[in-house]
Backbone as a chain_set.jsonl record, in Angstrom:
{"seq": "SRPPAREGPAPSSEPDPPAGCSSPPAPHPAPPLGEQSLAELARGTPPALLGHSSGTPPRAAEPATRDVRTIVRCMSENVLAGVHCVFGGPADVLAGVARPPEVVLAERFGATIEATLSAKSTHLLLPPALLAPRALAQCRRTQEMLSHARSLGIEPTLHRVDLRWLLACVANWSHLPEAEWTTLSAGDPL", "coords": {"N": [[-42.025, -12.538, -7.693], [-39.222, -13.379, -5.693], [-35.844, -14.481, -6.337], [-34.599, -17.592, -4.952], [-32.871, -17.61, -1.787], [-29.311, -17.718, -1.527], [-27.313, -20.503, -0.57], [-24.548, -20.599, 1.226], [-21.29, -19.516, 0.029], [-20.86, -18.527, -3.383], [-18.935, -20.163, -5.933], [-15.876, -18.626, -6.951], [-13.886, -17.003, -9.443], [-12.17, -15.078, -8.849], [-9.104, -13.692, -7.509], [-7.756, -14.568, -4.257], [-8.382, -12.431, -1.454], [-6.07, -9.956, -0.06], [-3.9, -10.814, 2.723], [-5.502, -10.69, 5.84], [-7.622, -9.277, 4.875], [-10.938, -9.701, 4.347], [-13.02, -11.37, 1.974], [-15.409, -9.584, -0.036], [-18.89, -9.379, 0.929], [-21.154, -11.736, -0.504], [-23.005, -10.584, -3.238], [-26.432, -9.74, -3.049], [-29.13, -10.507, -5.127], [-30.688, -7.776, -6.703], [-34.029, -6.729, -6.337], [-36.46, -6.465, -8.979], [-37.075, -3.153, -10.235], [-39.767, -2.419, -9.966], [-40.584, -3.799, -7.702], [-39.405, -2.557, -5.573], [-40.05, -0.547, -2.817], [-41.508, 2.728, -2.589], [-40.657, 4.022, -0.33], [-38.159, 2.821, 0.165], [-36.668, 3.754, -2.016], [-36.833, 6.471, -1.522], [-35.229, 6.802, 0.681], [-32.741, 7.048, -0.359], [-30.522, 5.279, -0.874], [-30.32, 2.475, -2.797], [-31.383, -0.704, -1.634], [-29.924, -2.919, -2.615], [-27.376, -1.944, -2.934], [-26.566, -1.686, -0.379], [-25.896, -4.155, 0.468], [-27.887, -5.95, 1.065], [-31.186, -7.158, 0.314], [-33.555, -6.1, 1.187], [-35.315, -3.448, 2.883], [-34.546, -3.588, 5.491], [-32.036, -3.993, 8.065], [-29.242, -6.341, 7.673], [-29.717, -9.748, 8.658], [-28.39, -11.659, 11.403], [-27.267, -13.952, 10.307], [-26.589, -13.18, 7.76], [-23.846, -11.788, 5.914], [-22.313, -8.793, 7.069], [-22.171, -5.476, 5.672], [-19.055, -4.326, 4.477], [-16.794, -2.153, 6.17], [-15.741, 1.062, 5.075], [-13.162, 1.804, 5.733], [-11.804, -0.617, 5.968], [-11.97, -1.531, 3.358], [-10.485, 0.436, 1.978], [-7.993, 0.055, 3.22], [-7.377, -2.541, 2.376], [-7.152, -2.103, -0.341], [-5.002, -0.314, -0.473], [-2.787, -1.604, 0.682], [-1.505, -3.216, -1.15], [-0.139, -1.676, -2.956], [2.632, -1.081, -2.613], [3.592, -3.6, -2.128], [6.034, -6.067, -1.523], [8.145, -4.335, -1.589], [11.027, -3.489, 0.072], [12.225, -1.252, 2.17], [14.89, 0.934, 3.139], [15.826, 3.716, 4.969], [18.036, 6.133, 3.98], [20.543, 8.678, 4.579], [21.705, 11.273, 6.865], [20.698, 10.742, 9.445], [19.083, 8.201, 11.406], [15.879, 7.471, 10.727], [14.233, 5.768, 12.088], [15.043, 5.705, 14.68], [13.856, 7.209, 16.709], [11.111, 7.452, 19.121], [8.517, 7.986, 18.143], [6.987, 7.136, 15.062], [7.961, 8.354, 11.946], [5.916, 10.211, 9.539], [6.411, 9.397, 6.879], [7.271, 6.775, 7.147], [5.039, 5.536, 8.297], [3.167, 5.902, 6.214], [4.422, 4.434, 4.136], [4.313, 1.836, 5.196], [1.529, 1.497, 5.434], [0.881, 1.355, 2.78], [1.911, -1.044, 2.038], [4.684, -1.486, 1.982], [7.707, -2.814, 3.395], [9.535, -1.73, 6.093], [12.86, -1.408, 6.931], [15.467, -1.293, 9.372], [18.134, -1.585, 8.822], [20.161, -2.427, 5.965], [19.509, -5.462, 4.232], [19.621, -8.781, 2.788], [17.142, -8.87, 1.633], [16.48, -6.268, 1.03], [15.21, -3.806, -1.137], [15.029, -1.135, -1.837], [16.753, 1.891, -1.315], [16.068, 4.692, 0.283], [16.579, 8.055, -0.208], [17.09, 11.271, 1.23], [16.032, 14.411, -0.236], [18.021, 16.375, 0.107], [20.424, 15.078, -0.238], [20.78, 14.965, -2.918], [22.152, 16.993, -4.045], [25.159, 18.053, -5.726], [27.981, 16.211, -4.736], [26.993, 15.896, -2.157], [26.072, 13.385, -1.356], [28.442, 11.929, -1.182], [29.499, 13.04, 1.078], [27.983, 12.181, 3.156], [28.34, 10.208, 5.734], [26.907, 8.063, 6.979], [25.174, 7.13, 4.923], [27.085, 6.397, 3.024], [28.25, 4.25, 4.367], [26.08, 2.526, 4.319], [25.863, 2.015, 1.558], [28.295, 0.729, 1.137], [27.853, -1.519, 2.707], [25.782, -2.641, 1.195], [27.207, -3.426, -1.074], [28.82, -5.426, 0.099], [26.871, -7.276, 0.773], [26.086, -8.054, -1.701], [23.943, -6.946, -3.015], [24.015, -4.553, -4.279], [23.862, -4.138, -7.171], [21.118, -4.515, -7.678], [19.748, -2.925, -5.92], [17.571, -0.301, -5.55], [18.296, 3.018, -5.61], [16.746, 5.634, -4.569], [15.186, 8.873, -4.677], [13.569, 10.087, -1.825], [11.127, 11.225, -2.348], [10.003, 9.639, -4.281], [8.664, 7.595, -2.942], [6.609, 9.085, -1.715], [5.303, 9.992, -4.011], [4.399, 7.576, -5.076], [2.51, 6.863, -3.129], [0.748, 9.041, -3.35], [-0.232, 8.613, -5.911], [-1.302, 6.103, -5.739], [0.039, 3.899, -6.779], [2.699, 1.776, -7.832], [5.271, 3.414, -8.863], [7.582, 3.81, -11.646], [10.956, 3.385, -10.808], [13.067, 4.501, -12.177], [12.726, 7.202, -12.854], [13.274, 8.432, -10.506], [15.724, 7.754, -9.607], [18.797, 8.096, -7.931], [21.449, 7.349, -7.8], [23.446, 5.156, -9.532], [24.562, 1.74, -9.691], [28.027, 1.435, -9.755], [28.464, 4.102, -10.294], [30.508, 6.926, -9.428], [31.207, 7.386, -6.004]], "CA": [[-41.38, -13.42, -6.733], [-37.775, -13.181, -5.615], [-35.084, -15.715, -6.451], [-34.312, -18.187, -3.64], [-31.624, -17.16, -1.154], [-28.171, -18.62, -1.731], [-26.808, -21.223, 0.594], [-23.092, -20.648, 1.147], [-20.72, -18.639, -0.997], [-20.772, -19.044, -4.749], [-17.548, -20.277, -6.349], [-15.409, -17.412, -7.601], [-12.615, -17.112, -10.143], [-11.384, -13.932, -8.42], [-8.019, -14.078, -6.606], [-8.028, -14.401, -2.843], [-8.047, -11.088, -0.986], [-4.815, -9.908, 0.672], [-3.953, -11.31, 4.094], [-6.17, -9.776, 6.745], [-8.781, -8.674, 4.234], [-11.901, -10.724, 3.978], [-13.656, -11.105, 0.689], [-16.655, -8.85, 0.164], [-20.047, -10.256, 1.021], [-21.761, -12.099, -1.787], [-24.102, -9.654, -3.498], [-27.772, -10.292, -3.137], [-29.731, -9.961, -6.338], [-31.614, -6.675, -6.461], [-35.351, -7.004, -6.9], [-36.791, -5.558, -10.078], [-37.416, -1.829, -9.746], [-41.179, -2.363, -9.602], [-40.813, -4.397, -6.393], [-38.86, -1.717, -4.513], [-41.063, 0.389, -2.343], [-41.189, 4.138, -2.699], [-39.922, 4.381, 0.886], [-36.772, 2.399, -0.018], [-36.039, 4.674, -2.956], [-36.79, 7.792, -0.914], [-34.118, 6.838, 1.64], [-31.554, 7.481, -1.077], [-29.606, 4.223, -1.29], [-31.019, 1.224, -3.08], [-30.96, -1.767, -0.722], [-28.933, -3.816, -3.215], [-26.058, -1.367, -2.716], [-26.252, -1.821, 1.035], [-25.499, -5.525, 0.747], [-29.046, -6.789, 1.342], [-32.215, -6.877, -0.677], [-34.752, -5.494, 1.756], [-35.026, -2.189, 3.547], [-34.155, -3.837, 6.875], [-30.633, -4.381, 8.196], [-29.031, -7.767, 7.483], [-29.869, -10.621, 9.815], [-27.111, -12.126, 11.924], [-26.723, -14.99, 9.431], [-26.086, -12.546, 6.538], [-22.625, -11.017, 6.16], [-22.526, -7.345, 7.148], [-21.462, -4.667, 4.684], [-17.724, -3.989, 4.978], [-16.498, -0.767, 6.501], [-14.93, 1.688, 4.036], [-11.761, 1.799, 6.175], [-11.259, -1.928, 5.626], [-11.845, -1.581, 1.904], [-9.349, 1.286, 1.602], [-6.774, -0.613, 3.685], [-7.121, -3.678, 1.497], [-6.723, -1.584, -1.644], [-3.716, 0.379, -0.382], [-1.651, -2.413, 1.138], [-0.846, -3.909, -2.262], [0.55, -0.724, -3.824], [4.082, -1.244, -2.479], [3.892, -4.958, -1.659], [7.297, -6.58, -2.026], [9.172, -3.305, -1.468], [11.708, -3.491, 1.372], [12.903, 0.041, 2.181], [15.77, 1.42, 4.193], [15.986, 5.158, 4.827], [19.396, 6.631, 4.062], [20.671, 10.04, 5.086], [22.587, 11.42, 8.026], [20.084, 10.278, 10.694], [18.204, 7.042, 11.321], [14.506, 7.927, 10.99], [13.549, 4.803, 12.942], [15.662, 5.731, 16.004], [12.989, 7.861, 17.689], [9.956, 6.723, 19.645], [7.413, 8.161, 17.191], [7.301, 6.753, 13.683], [7.72, 9.482, 11.038], [4.796, 10.003, 8.62], [6.849, 8.664, 5.692], [7.33, 5.366, 7.518], [3.655, 5.086, 8.467], [2.576, 5.823, 4.874], [5.031, 3.309, 3.408], [3.766, 0.594, 5.741], [0.109, 1.401, 5.079], [0.786, 1.019, 1.364], [2.428, -2.391, 1.82], [6.147, -1.616, 2.024], [8.334, -3.239, 4.633], [10.582, -0.783, 6.459], [13.946, -2.069, 7.652], [16.407, -0.356, 9.986], [19.418, -1.755, 8.148], [20.104, -3.192, 4.714], [19.594, -6.916, 4.323], [19.535, -9.409, 1.47], [15.798, -8.617, 1.106], [16.3, -4.844, 0.739], [15.005, -3.476, -2.557], [15.08, 0.312, -2.052], [17.418, 2.795, -0.384], [15.391, 5.981, 0.115], [17.501, 9.132, 0.146], [16.446, 12.589, 1.331], [16.372, 15.307, -1.354], [19.251, 17.133, 0.374], [21.576, 14.312, -0.713], [20.817, 14.989, -4.372], [23.067, 18.057, -4.467], [26.48, 17.513, -6.084], [28.911, 15.821, -3.672], [26.345, 15.738, -0.852], [26.02, 11.963, -1.031], [29.787, 11.506, -0.787], [29.798, 13.597, 2.39], [27.095, 11.584, 4.162], [29.031, 8.999, 6.195], [25.947, 6.963, 7.228], [24.718, 6.587, 3.641], [28.24, 5.722, 2.431], [28.363, 2.958, 5.056], [24.995, 1.676, 3.805], [26.228, 1.589, 0.2], [29.371, -0.247, 1.304], [27.197, -2.738, 3.198], [25.051, -3.208, 0.05], [28.217, -4.137, -1.882], [29.233, -6.652, 0.799], [25.742, -8.222, 0.702], [25.876, -8.426, -3.098], [22.653, -6.431, -3.506], [24.21, -3.231, -4.881], [23.341, -4.002, -8.539], [19.652, -4.545, -7.744], [19.197, -1.987, -4.944], [17.111, 0.978, -6.125], [18.663, 4.188, -4.812], [15.764, 6.598, -5.057], [14.793, 10.056, -3.924], [12.466, 9.79, -0.913], [9.875, 11.707, -2.94], [9.421, 8.52, -5.043], [7.712, 6.95, -2.038], [5.446, 9.965, -1.571], [4.588, 9.999, -5.295], [3.68, 6.289, -5.165], [1.352, 6.959, -2.238], [-0.184, 10.015, -3.923], [-0.819, 8.054, -7.129], [-1.786, 4.759, -5.433], [0.649, 3.06, -7.804], [4.15, 1.581, -7.737], [5.807, 4.162, -10.0], [8.91, 3.372, -12.079], [12.033, 3.974, -10.021], [14.041, 5.158, -13.058], [12.539, 8.648, -12.812], [13.628, 8.915, -9.174], [17.013, 7.178, -9.252], [19.786, 9.102, -7.552], [22.812, 6.838, -7.949], [23.45, 3.827, -10.12], [25.714, 0.905, -9.365], [29.186, 1.771, -10.567], [28.688, 5.554, -10.305], [31.454, 7.314, -8.374], [30.598, 7.819, -4.739]], "C": [[-39.874, -13.225, -6.805], [-37.068, -14.511, -5.78], [-34.775, -16.273, -5.068], [-32.964, -17.684, -3.12], [-30.529, -18.193, -1.392], [-27.804, -19.309, -0.432], [-25.311, -21.346, 0.426], [-22.592, -19.772, 0.016], [-20.661, -19.328, -2.35], [-19.304, -19.165, -5.13], [-17.14, -19.035, -7.131], [-14.085, -17.662, -8.289], [-11.71, -15.952, -9.761], [-10.266, -14.406, -7.499], [-8.42, -13.847, -5.164], [-7.665, -12.991, -2.421], [-6.721, -11.126, -0.237], [-4.998, -10.411, 2.093], [-4.594, -10.255, 4.981], [-7.396, -9.116, 6.145], [-9.735, -9.788, 3.84], [-12.513, -10.37, 2.637], [-14.97, -10.39, 0.93], [-17.826, -9.807, 0.257], [-20.628, -10.537, -0.356], [-22.935, -11.177, -2.044], [-25.432, -10.388, -3.563], [-28.4, -9.714, -4.389], [-30.735, -8.865, -5.978], [-32.968, -7.038, -7.049], [-35.603, -6.07, -8.071], [-37.307, -4.249, -9.5], [-38.86, -1.743, -9.29], [-41.454, -2.918, -8.227], [-40.232, -3.564, -5.264], [-39.939, -0.728, -4.092], [-40.586, 1.819, -2.516], [-40.384, 4.584, -1.493], [-38.447, 4.001, 0.759], [-36.044, 3.359, -0.945], [-35.887, 6.063, -2.345], [-35.646, 7.909, 0.089], [-32.799, 7.136, 0.949], [-30.634, 6.385, -1.569], [-30.389, 2.96, -1.571], [-30.504, 0.11, -2.178], [-29.901, -2.69, -1.315], [-27.523, -3.28, -3.02], [-25.642, -1.441, -1.258], [-25.84, -3.236, 1.4], [-26.651, -6.423, 1.141], [-30.198, -6.315, 0.474], [-33.497, -6.317, -0.086], [-34.363, -4.198, 2.441], [-34.593, -2.367, 4.986], [-32.685, -4.236, 6.942], [-30.465, -5.889, 8.031], [-29.228, -8.53, 8.785], [-28.489, -11.105, 10.24], [-26.469, -13.157, 10.992], [-26.157, -14.393, 8.138], [-24.792, -11.802, 6.85], [-22.941, -9.53, 6.165], [-21.736, -6.652, 6.042], [-20.12, -4.263, 5.283], [-17.581, -2.503, 5.196], [-15.564, -0.194, 5.441], [-13.447, 1.703, 4.434], [-11.093, 0.477, 5.836], [-11.036, -2.03, 4.128], [-10.629, -0.77, 1.445], [-8.04, 0.635, 2.025], [-6.411, -1.762, 2.762], [-6.636, -3.229, 0.115], [-5.309, -1.009, -1.56], [-2.553, -0.54, -0.066], [-0.97, -3.209, 0.027], [-0.016, -2.982, -3.144], [2.062, -0.935, -3.789], [4.456, -2.62, -1.913], [5.184, -5.449, -2.31], [8.437, -5.579, -1.981], [9.716, -3.347, -0.042], [12.614, -2.269, 1.398], [13.82, 0.203, 3.378], [15.943, 2.911, 3.925], [17.45, 5.518, 5.012], [19.394, 8.031, 4.63], [21.467, 10.076, 6.358], [22.018, 10.882, 9.33], [19.177, 9.087, 10.425], [16.791, 7.479, 11.695], [13.74, 6.979, 11.906], [14.067, 4.835, 14.387], [14.746, 6.322, 17.069], [11.835, 6.979, 18.133], [8.796, 6.784, 18.654], [7.875, 7.774, 15.792], [6.986, 7.935, 12.763], [6.599, 9.172, 10.05], [5.186, 9.212, 7.377], [6.863, 7.158, 5.952], [5.917, 4.799, 7.63], [2.983, 4.93, 7.098], [3.11, 4.619, 4.103], [4.445, 1.992, 3.89], [2.295, 0.421, 5.387], [-0.085, 1.006, 3.618], [1.546, -0.258, 1.021], [3.927, -2.561, 1.845], [6.584, -2.13, 3.389], [9.483, -2.276, 4.902], [11.599, -1.52, 7.317], [14.878, -1.013, 8.218], [17.762, -0.409, 9.293], [19.219, -2.559, 6.868], [20.232, -4.679, 5.007], [19.521, -7.479, 2.903], [18.173, -9.174, 0.825], [15.587, -7.171, 0.67], [16.2, -4.599, -0.76], [15.215, -1.993, -2.842], [15.852, 0.997, -0.927], [16.834, 4.174, -0.67], [16.288, 7.087, 0.651], [16.773, 10.466, 0.214], [16.897, 13.5, 0.19], [17.665, 16.093, -1.14], [20.491, 16.397, -0.131], [21.683, 14.296, -2.231], [21.753, 16.071, -4.906], [24.436, 17.444, -4.805], [27.356, 17.334, -4.843], [28.27, 15.643, -2.299], [26.331, 14.275, -0.426], [27.378, 11.463, -0.554], [30.14, 11.991, 0.61], [28.926, 13.015, 3.501], [27.668, 10.227, 4.585], [28.072, 7.818, 6.383], [25.49, 6.322, 5.918], [25.858, 5.867, 2.933], [28.455, 4.346, 3.07], [27.281, 1.996, 4.559], [25.335, 1.154, 2.408], [27.358, 0.56, 0.236], [28.798, -1.585, 1.776], [26.412, -3.42, 2.067], [26.01, -3.971, -0.861], [28.61, -5.45, -1.223], [28.123, -7.714, 0.792], [25.503, -8.721, -0.72], [24.561, -7.916, -3.671], [22.803, -5.088, -4.219], [23.661, -3.134, -6.306], [21.816, -3.931, -8.634], [18.982, -3.56, -6.791], [18.833, -0.674, -5.636], [17.487, 2.087, -5.151], [17.803, 5.322, -5.322], [15.564, 7.756, -4.093], [13.581, 9.659, -3.069], [11.12, 10.22, -1.494], [9.238, 10.666, -3.857], [8.346, 7.844, -4.206], [6.444, 7.784, -1.911], [4.628, 10.028, -2.857], [3.811, 8.696, -5.483], [2.406, 6.327, -4.328], [0.309, 7.904, -2.839], [-0.913, 9.463, -5.143], [-1.424, 6.666, -6.931], [-1.242, 3.761, -6.454], [2.146, 2.946, -7.546], [4.75, 2.211, -8.991], [7.188, 3.645, -10.389], [10.001, 4.121, -11.314], [12.986, 4.796, -10.881], [13.925, 6.679, -13.006], [13.026, 9.265, -11.503], [15.007, 8.425, -8.728], [18.033, 8.274, -8.989], [21.211, 8.651, -7.819], [22.714, 5.433, -8.499], [24.668, 3.055, -9.665], [26.847, 1.266, -10.304], [29.438, 3.264, -10.672], [29.693, 5.895, -9.213], [30.717, 7.801, -7.138], [31.237, 9.1, -4.369]], "O": [[-39.327, -12.939, -7.87], [-37.609, -15.554, -5.413], [-34.696, -15.512, -4.103], [-32.052, -17.379, -3.887], [-30.795, -19.393, -1.451], [-27.969, -18.758, 0.657], [-24.841, -22.11, -0.417], [-23.36, -19.34, -0.843], [-20.445, -20.536, -2.45], [-18.494, -18.347, -4.692], [-17.938, -18.462, -7.874], [-13.255, -18.429, -7.8], [-10.6, -15.839, -10.281], [-10.43, -15.396, -6.786], [-9.302, -13.04, -4.873], [-6.732, -12.406, -2.972], [-6.28, -12.196, 0.182], [-6.114, -10.435, 2.612], [-4.271, -9.071, 4.886], [-8.142, -8.45, 6.863], [-9.376, -10.698, 3.094], [-12.519, -9.21, 2.226], [-15.587, -10.563, 1.981], [-17.771, -10.917, -0.272], [-20.598, -9.691, -1.249], [-23.781, -10.997, -1.167], [-25.526, -11.507, -4.066], [-28.212, -8.532, -4.681], [-31.533, -9.022, -5.054], [-33.041, -7.596, -8.144], [-35.014, -4.991, -8.141], [-37.898, -4.225, -8.42], [-39.152, -1.054, -8.312], [-42.46, -2.555, -7.617], [-40.529, -3.829, -4.099], [-40.642, -0.155, -4.925], [-39.384, 2.076, -2.58], [-39.51, 5.441, -1.621], [-37.575, 4.757, 1.188], [-34.905, 3.734, -0.67], [-34.91, 6.757, -2.625], [-35.144, 9.008, 0.322], [-31.819, 7.45, 1.624], [-30.008, 6.555, -2.616], [-31.052, 2.427, -0.681], [-29.294, -0.004, -1.978], [-29.056, -3.198, -0.579], [-26.572, -4.057, -2.946], [-24.464, -1.27, -0.945], [-25.468, -3.487, 2.546], [-26.419, -7.57, 1.523], [-30.181, -5.196, -0.039], [-34.451, -6.082, -0.828], [-33.176, -3.895, 2.558], [-34.296, -1.377, 5.655], [-32.146, -4.765, 5.971], [-31.42, -6.642, 8.221], [-28.943, -8.023, 9.87], [-27.524, -10.962, 9.488], [-25.243, -13.222, 10.903], [-25.33, -15.028, 7.483], [-24.651, -11.242, 7.937], [-23.744, -9.059, 5.359], [-20.747, -7.19, 5.544], [-20.046, -3.898, 6.456], [-18.181, -1.695, 4.487], [-14.68, -0.901, 4.957], [-12.574, 1.625, 3.569], [-9.923, 0.459, 5.452], [-10.019, -2.561, 3.683], [-9.841, -1.235, 0.622], [-7.07, 0.659, 1.268], [-5.243, -1.929, 2.409], [-5.815, -3.896, -0.513], [-4.508, -1.197, -2.475], [-1.432, -0.28, -0.504], [0.068, -3.823, 0.273], [0.735, -3.456, -3.996], [2.703, -0.963, -4.84], [5.509, -2.779, -1.296], [5.394, -5.262, -3.509], [9.575, -5.924, -2.298], [8.961, -3.253, 0.925], [13.649, -2.243, 0.732], [13.564, -0.312, 4.466], [16.178, 3.32, 2.788], [18.038, 5.25, 6.06], [18.368, 8.517, 5.106], [21.865, 9.035, 6.881], [22.784, 10.589, 10.248], [18.579, 8.975, 9.354], [16.532, 7.818, 12.85], [12.699, 7.354, 12.446], [13.585, 4.077, 15.229], [14.863, 5.955, 18.238], [11.615, 5.897, 17.588], [8.167, 5.767, 18.36], [9.007, 8.051, 15.395], [5.874, 8.462, 12.792], [6.35, 8.005, 9.748], [4.379, 8.434, 6.867], [6.507, 6.366, 5.079], [5.633, 3.715, 7.122], [2.305, 3.932, 6.853], [2.344, 3.876, 3.49], [4.115, 1.125, 3.08], [1.861, -0.687, 5.073], [-1.092, 0.396, 3.261], [1.801, -0.531, -0.152], [4.41, -3.688, 1.738], [5.917, -1.907, 4.4], [10.312, -2.037, 4.025], [11.247, -2.171, 8.301], [15.061, 0.044, 7.615], [18.455, 0.603, 9.191], [18.231, -3.277, 6.716], [20.963, -5.095, 5.906], [19.375, -6.729, 1.937], [18.048, -9.265, -0.397], [14.598, -6.879, -0.003], [16.996, -5.113, -1.546], [15.543, -1.625, -3.97], [15.636, 0.721, 0.253], [17.073, 4.753, -1.73], [16.704, 7.063, 1.81], [15.936, 10.764, -0.638], [18.021, 13.374, -0.296], [18.337, 16.442, -2.11], [21.505, 17.031, -0.424], [22.593, 13.671, -2.775], [22.105, 16.064, -6.086], [24.819, 16.427, -4.226], [27.443, 18.23, -4.003], [28.964, 15.265, -1.355], [26.554, 13.967, 0.744], [27.454, 10.661, 0.377], [31.003, 11.403, 1.262], [29.125, 13.337, 4.673], [27.504, 9.227, 3.886], [28.39, 6.696, 5.989], [25.427, 5.096, 5.82], [25.634, 4.833, 2.303], [28.804, 3.389, 2.379], [27.53, 0.801, 4.399], [25.115, -0.021, 2.114], [27.365, -0.381, -0.558], [29.206, -2.647, 1.306], [26.384, -4.648, 1.994], [25.668, -5.041, -1.365], [28.725, -6.475, -1.896], [28.408, -8.911, 0.805], [24.793, -9.707, -0.919], [24.11, -8.403, -4.707], [21.817, -4.541, -4.713], [23.04, -2.123, -6.634], [21.283, -3.345, -9.577], [17.766, -3.38, -6.851], [19.687, -0.018, -6.232], [17.045, 2.09, -4.002], [18.081, 5.906, -6.37], [15.745, 7.635, -2.881], [12.677, 8.973, -3.547], [10.087, 9.637, -1.163], [8.058, 10.783, -4.186], [7.255, 7.555, -4.695], [5.336, 7.255, -1.989], [3.4, 10.107, -2.808], [2.691, 8.711, -5.993], [1.35, 5.875, -4.771], [-0.883, 7.596, -2.835], [-2.071, 9.801, -5.384], [-2.0, 6.109, -7.866], [-1.968, 2.89, -6.933], [2.783, 3.899, -7.097], [4.736, 1.602, -10.06], [7.895, 3.094, -9.546], [9.961, 5.346, -11.195], [13.648, 5.699, -10.37], [14.936, 7.374, -13.105], [13.173, 10.484, -11.406], [15.407, 8.662, -7.589], [18.119, 9.253, -9.731], [22.092, 9.481, -8.043], [21.967, 4.609, -7.973], [25.686, 3.641, -9.298], [26.645, 1.388, -11.512], [30.521, 3.669, -11.096], [29.73, 5.228, -8.179], [29.731, 8.533, -7.227], [30.903, 9.682, -3.337]]}, "num_chains": 1, "name": "protein.A"}
């Protein structure tokens, strides 16, 4: 005999899912192996892994199994949560109609992209070309951004990092330490 069906969600000590992500459906207890039919096993996926305990699709009253795209989105959007980026360099990457891949990736992984520095800005992303000696001092747009950071009082806390930091965070699905990617510290000569 199978255990009785649950009525309503069971209380959980797990944190709430991120905004826009629903919690996964409550798992149904899998029947003992002896109760699974040979046909269910032959199909390749045990019904318990499909989110229901029989070989038939869930009824309308049962929650449907979540789509893998939703699961991946929910996992990725927390990687850079709380990061507010501004792209430095000679050109504004947000000026065009199409959003560059770096911007799309940053947003998919939870970062907020800003066109200009603000009190919320946490990261100034600099292109690798500005890492060459004296290149940063010759980039008027980036120098204006650094001056604006001083006027906002965020210069001491603003991470000035190589743009490849962002790509490494995305590749590793982790907020990596900025220290390895820092290009300019507060107080360094411009």
